[in-house]
Every structure is written in structure tokens, then in C-alpha cells.
XYZ file of C-alpha atoms in Angstrom:
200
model
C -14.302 11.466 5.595
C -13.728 11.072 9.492
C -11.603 9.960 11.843
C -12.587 6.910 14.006
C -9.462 5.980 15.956
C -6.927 7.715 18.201
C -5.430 10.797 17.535
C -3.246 9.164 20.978
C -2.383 6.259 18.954
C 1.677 6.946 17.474
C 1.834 4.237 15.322
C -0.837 4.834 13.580
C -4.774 5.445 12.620
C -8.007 4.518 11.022
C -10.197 6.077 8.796
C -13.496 6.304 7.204
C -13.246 6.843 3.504
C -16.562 7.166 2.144
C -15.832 7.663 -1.831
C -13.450 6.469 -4.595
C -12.448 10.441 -4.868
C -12.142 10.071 -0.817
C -9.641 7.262 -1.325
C -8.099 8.680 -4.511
C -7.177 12.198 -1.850
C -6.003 9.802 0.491
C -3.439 8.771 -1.552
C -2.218 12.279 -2.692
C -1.716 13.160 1.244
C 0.206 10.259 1.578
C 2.396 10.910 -1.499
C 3.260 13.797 0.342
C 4.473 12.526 3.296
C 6.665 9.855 1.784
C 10.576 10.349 1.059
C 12.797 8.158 -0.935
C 13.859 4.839 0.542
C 10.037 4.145 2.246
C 8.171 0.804 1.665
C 4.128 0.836 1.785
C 2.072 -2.237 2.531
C -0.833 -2.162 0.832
C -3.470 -4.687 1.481
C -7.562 -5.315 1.499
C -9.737 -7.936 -0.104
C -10.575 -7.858 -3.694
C -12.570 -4.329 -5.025
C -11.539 -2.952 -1.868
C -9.963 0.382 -3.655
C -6.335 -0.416 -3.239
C -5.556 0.434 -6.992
C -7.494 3.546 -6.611
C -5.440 4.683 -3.723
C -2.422 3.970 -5.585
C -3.603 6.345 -7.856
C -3.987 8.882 -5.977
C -0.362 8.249 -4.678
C 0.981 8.227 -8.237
C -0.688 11.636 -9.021
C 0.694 12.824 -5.803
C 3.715 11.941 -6.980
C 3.535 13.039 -10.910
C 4.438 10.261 -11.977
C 5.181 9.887 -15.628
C 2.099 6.979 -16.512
C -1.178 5.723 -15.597
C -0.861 3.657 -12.234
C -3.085 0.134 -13.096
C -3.341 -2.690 -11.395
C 0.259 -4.445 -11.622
C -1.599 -7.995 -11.312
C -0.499 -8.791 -15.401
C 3.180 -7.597 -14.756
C 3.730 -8.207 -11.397
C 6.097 -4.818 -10.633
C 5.953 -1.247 -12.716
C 8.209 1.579 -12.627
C 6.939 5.109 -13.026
C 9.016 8.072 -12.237
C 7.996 11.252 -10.601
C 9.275 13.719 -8.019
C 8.837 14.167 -4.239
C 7.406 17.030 -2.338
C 10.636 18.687 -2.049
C 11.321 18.174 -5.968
C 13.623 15.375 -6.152
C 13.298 12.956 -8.438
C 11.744 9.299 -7.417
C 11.269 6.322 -8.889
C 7.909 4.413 -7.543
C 8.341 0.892 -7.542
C 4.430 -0.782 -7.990
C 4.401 -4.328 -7.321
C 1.515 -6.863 -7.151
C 2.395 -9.332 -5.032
C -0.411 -11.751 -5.118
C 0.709 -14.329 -7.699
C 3.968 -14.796 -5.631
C 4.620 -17.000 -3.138
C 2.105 -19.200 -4.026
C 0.414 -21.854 -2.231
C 2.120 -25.436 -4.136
C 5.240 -25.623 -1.312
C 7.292 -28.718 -1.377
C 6.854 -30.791 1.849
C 9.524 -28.065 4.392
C 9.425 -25.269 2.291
C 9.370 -22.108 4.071
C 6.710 -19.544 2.505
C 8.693 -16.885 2.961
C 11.835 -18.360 1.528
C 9.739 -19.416 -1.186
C 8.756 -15.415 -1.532
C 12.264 -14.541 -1.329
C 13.353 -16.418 -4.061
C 10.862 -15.436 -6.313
C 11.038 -11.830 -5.576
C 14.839 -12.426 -6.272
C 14.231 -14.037 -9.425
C 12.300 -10.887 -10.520
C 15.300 -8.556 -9.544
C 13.029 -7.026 -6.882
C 14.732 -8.517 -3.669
C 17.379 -6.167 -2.945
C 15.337 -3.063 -4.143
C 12.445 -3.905 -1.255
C 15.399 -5.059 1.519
C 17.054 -1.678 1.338
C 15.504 0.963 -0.757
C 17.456 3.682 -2.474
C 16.759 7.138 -1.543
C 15.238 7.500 -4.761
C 12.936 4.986 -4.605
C 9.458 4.444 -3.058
C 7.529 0.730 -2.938
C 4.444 0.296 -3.148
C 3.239 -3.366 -2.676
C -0.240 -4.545 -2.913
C -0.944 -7.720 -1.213
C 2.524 -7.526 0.802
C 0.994 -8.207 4.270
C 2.346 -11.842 3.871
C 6.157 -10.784 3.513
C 5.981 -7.730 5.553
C 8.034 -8.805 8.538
C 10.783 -10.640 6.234
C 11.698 -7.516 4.131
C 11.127 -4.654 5.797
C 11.721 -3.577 9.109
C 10.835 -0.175 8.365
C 7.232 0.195 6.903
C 4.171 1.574 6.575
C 0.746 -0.837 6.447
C -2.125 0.744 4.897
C -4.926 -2.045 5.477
C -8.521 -1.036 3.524
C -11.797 -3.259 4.877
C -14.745 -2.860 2.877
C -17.952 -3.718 5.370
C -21.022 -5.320 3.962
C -23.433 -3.543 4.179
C -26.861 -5.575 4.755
C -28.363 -4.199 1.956
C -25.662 -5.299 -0.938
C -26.275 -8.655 -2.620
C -23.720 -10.429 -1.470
C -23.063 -12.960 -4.484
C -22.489 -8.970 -6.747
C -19.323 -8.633 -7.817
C -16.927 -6.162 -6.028
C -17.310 -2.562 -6.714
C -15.687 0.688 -6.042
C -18.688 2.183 -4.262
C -19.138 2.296 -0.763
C -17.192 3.196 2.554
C -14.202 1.859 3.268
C -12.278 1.765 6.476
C -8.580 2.621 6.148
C -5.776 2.074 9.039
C -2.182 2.981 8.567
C 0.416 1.706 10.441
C 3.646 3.140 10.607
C 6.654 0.469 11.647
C 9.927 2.353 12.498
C 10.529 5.559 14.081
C 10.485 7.511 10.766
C 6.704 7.362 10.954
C 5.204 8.746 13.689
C 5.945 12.491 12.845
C 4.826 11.664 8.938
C 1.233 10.009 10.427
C 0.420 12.539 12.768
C 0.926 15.272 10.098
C -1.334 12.804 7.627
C -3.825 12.446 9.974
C -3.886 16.260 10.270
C -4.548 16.408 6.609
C -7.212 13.901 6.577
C -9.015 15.353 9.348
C -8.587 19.419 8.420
């Protein structure tokens, strides 16, 4: 795994994560930076390994079941316990079927979100956190700036490489580039010492 951007950069940094076991450590090292009441952004194209680095973040955590793909459920619970001990209760939500694309003519997309994230119960809980409680959204880029205002993006890219067919389906071999973005001033510290891990 190495770095490829800016050890200068505060808000953030980018990564080269050449295996699924790569990604999966990646999320363990972020696990244990996180503290209760923190939202993560997770997005990427299809196959790109988000699941599998939500994995690695629920393992990180010990949390009490498998971490899947929410896509059937839309959000999953799982309970486990922060560095420090305390318990947690990580929030998984798939947010690709919301929001979706049939708007009525002046309908605002991310009123549209809104609603349907407060239909599911899941509006307040991503507004303000409790301090036992971690997020985790896949596919949240598109509501990012109406819910939180204190975040971290993780954003995975999967090149093509000129040798792949690309009409195969997506698989979870092959680099990846990772950037995390911390929003807020709770991050910098938190990146800079997960950067450190990364990189050791």
C-alpha cells in the first residue's frame, strides 16, 4: 500500500490500496480512529470494495454480525465497542435506492432524500449523532452537504486497467485508489494519525 498525496494536505489524503485484505486493514485503522457521534461517507462505483472496507470497519469495531451489503435493507444496526471500550452502535445504511430519480416537476432532491430518510426513522440519527453511534453510509455523496456538517468522505476509484475486458463484470481484484476527506475540525488530528498507520 502507498501513499500518493500530501502528507501537507489537513483535510485529508489518498491512497493506493492494492488488495481486498489492503482495503479490509484500511478499514480496521479507521475503526480506530472513529468516536461516537462521527458520520462516514462512503462512496465509489459499483465492485469498487466499499462493502469490503466496511468490513474491515465492523471488525475494527467487534461488532456483533457479519457487515453485508445493506442494499436489501437499506440501514443495519450492529453493536460493538470503540477503541477506548465503550460501547457503539454502527449505523450501516445503503443509500442508493433513496432519493430516487422520478421527482415531481419542483421537487428538491434533497428534500425528496430527507423525507425518505425520515420515513425510515434515520433522519434525526444522521443530523445529530449520539455519542454512541457511528454512520456509515454507502452512496451518501449525494446528501452529504444537507446532513452533515461534520464528516468524513472516503471516495474509492477503481482504474481500468487496459488489460481488463471492459464489458467483465466488477470484481474485487485490483488496485484501488482511496481519498479521505475529513469535514470539521475533529478530523485533522484523527487523519494525520490514520495516515501514519497506513503508511508505517
Amino acid at each position: 500500500m502507498s501513499l500518493q498525496d500530501s502528507a501537507g494536505h489537513q483535510d485529508g489524503f489518498e491512497l493506493a490500496v492494492p488488495t481486498g485484505e489492503d482495503m479490509q486493514r484500511l478499514g480496521r485503522n479507521l475503526a480506530s480512529c472513529l468516536q461516537g457521534g462521527d458520520v462516514v461517507l462512503l462512496s465509489g462505483p459499483l465492485g469498487a470494495g466499499k462493502t469490503t472496507l466496511a468490513q474491515g470497519l465492523g471488525n475494527g469495531l467487534g461488532v456483533d454480525g457479519p457487515v453485508v451489503s445493506p442494499t436489501f435493507t437499506i440501514a443495519r444496526e450492529l453493536h460493538g465497542h470503540l477503541s477506548d471500550g465503550s460501547p457503539v452502535t454502527l449505523i450501516h445504511v445503503d443509500a442508493y435506492r433513496l432519493g430516487g430519480q422520478d421527482y415531481l416537476p419542483g421537487e428538491d432532491a434533497v428534500d425528496r432524500l430527507l423525507d425518505e430518510l425520515e420515513s425510515l426513522g434515520l433522519d434525526e440519527e444522521l443530523e445529530d449523532p449520539g455519542q454512541s453511534t457511528i454512520i456509515l453510509m454507502e452512496w451518501g455523496e449525494q446528501m452529504a452537504s444537507a446532513l452533515a456538517d461534520q464528516r468524513l468522505e472516503v471516495i474509492i476509484d477503481r482504474p481500468v486497467d487496459a488489460r481488463e475486458d471492459p464489458d467483465a463484470p466488477p470484481s474485487s481484484q485490483g488496485q484501488r485508489m482511496v481519498r479521505l476527506r475529513g469535514v470539521g475540525p475533529s478530523w485533522a488530528t484523527r487523519l494525520e494519525q490514520l495516515r501514519k498507520a497506513m503508511t508505517a
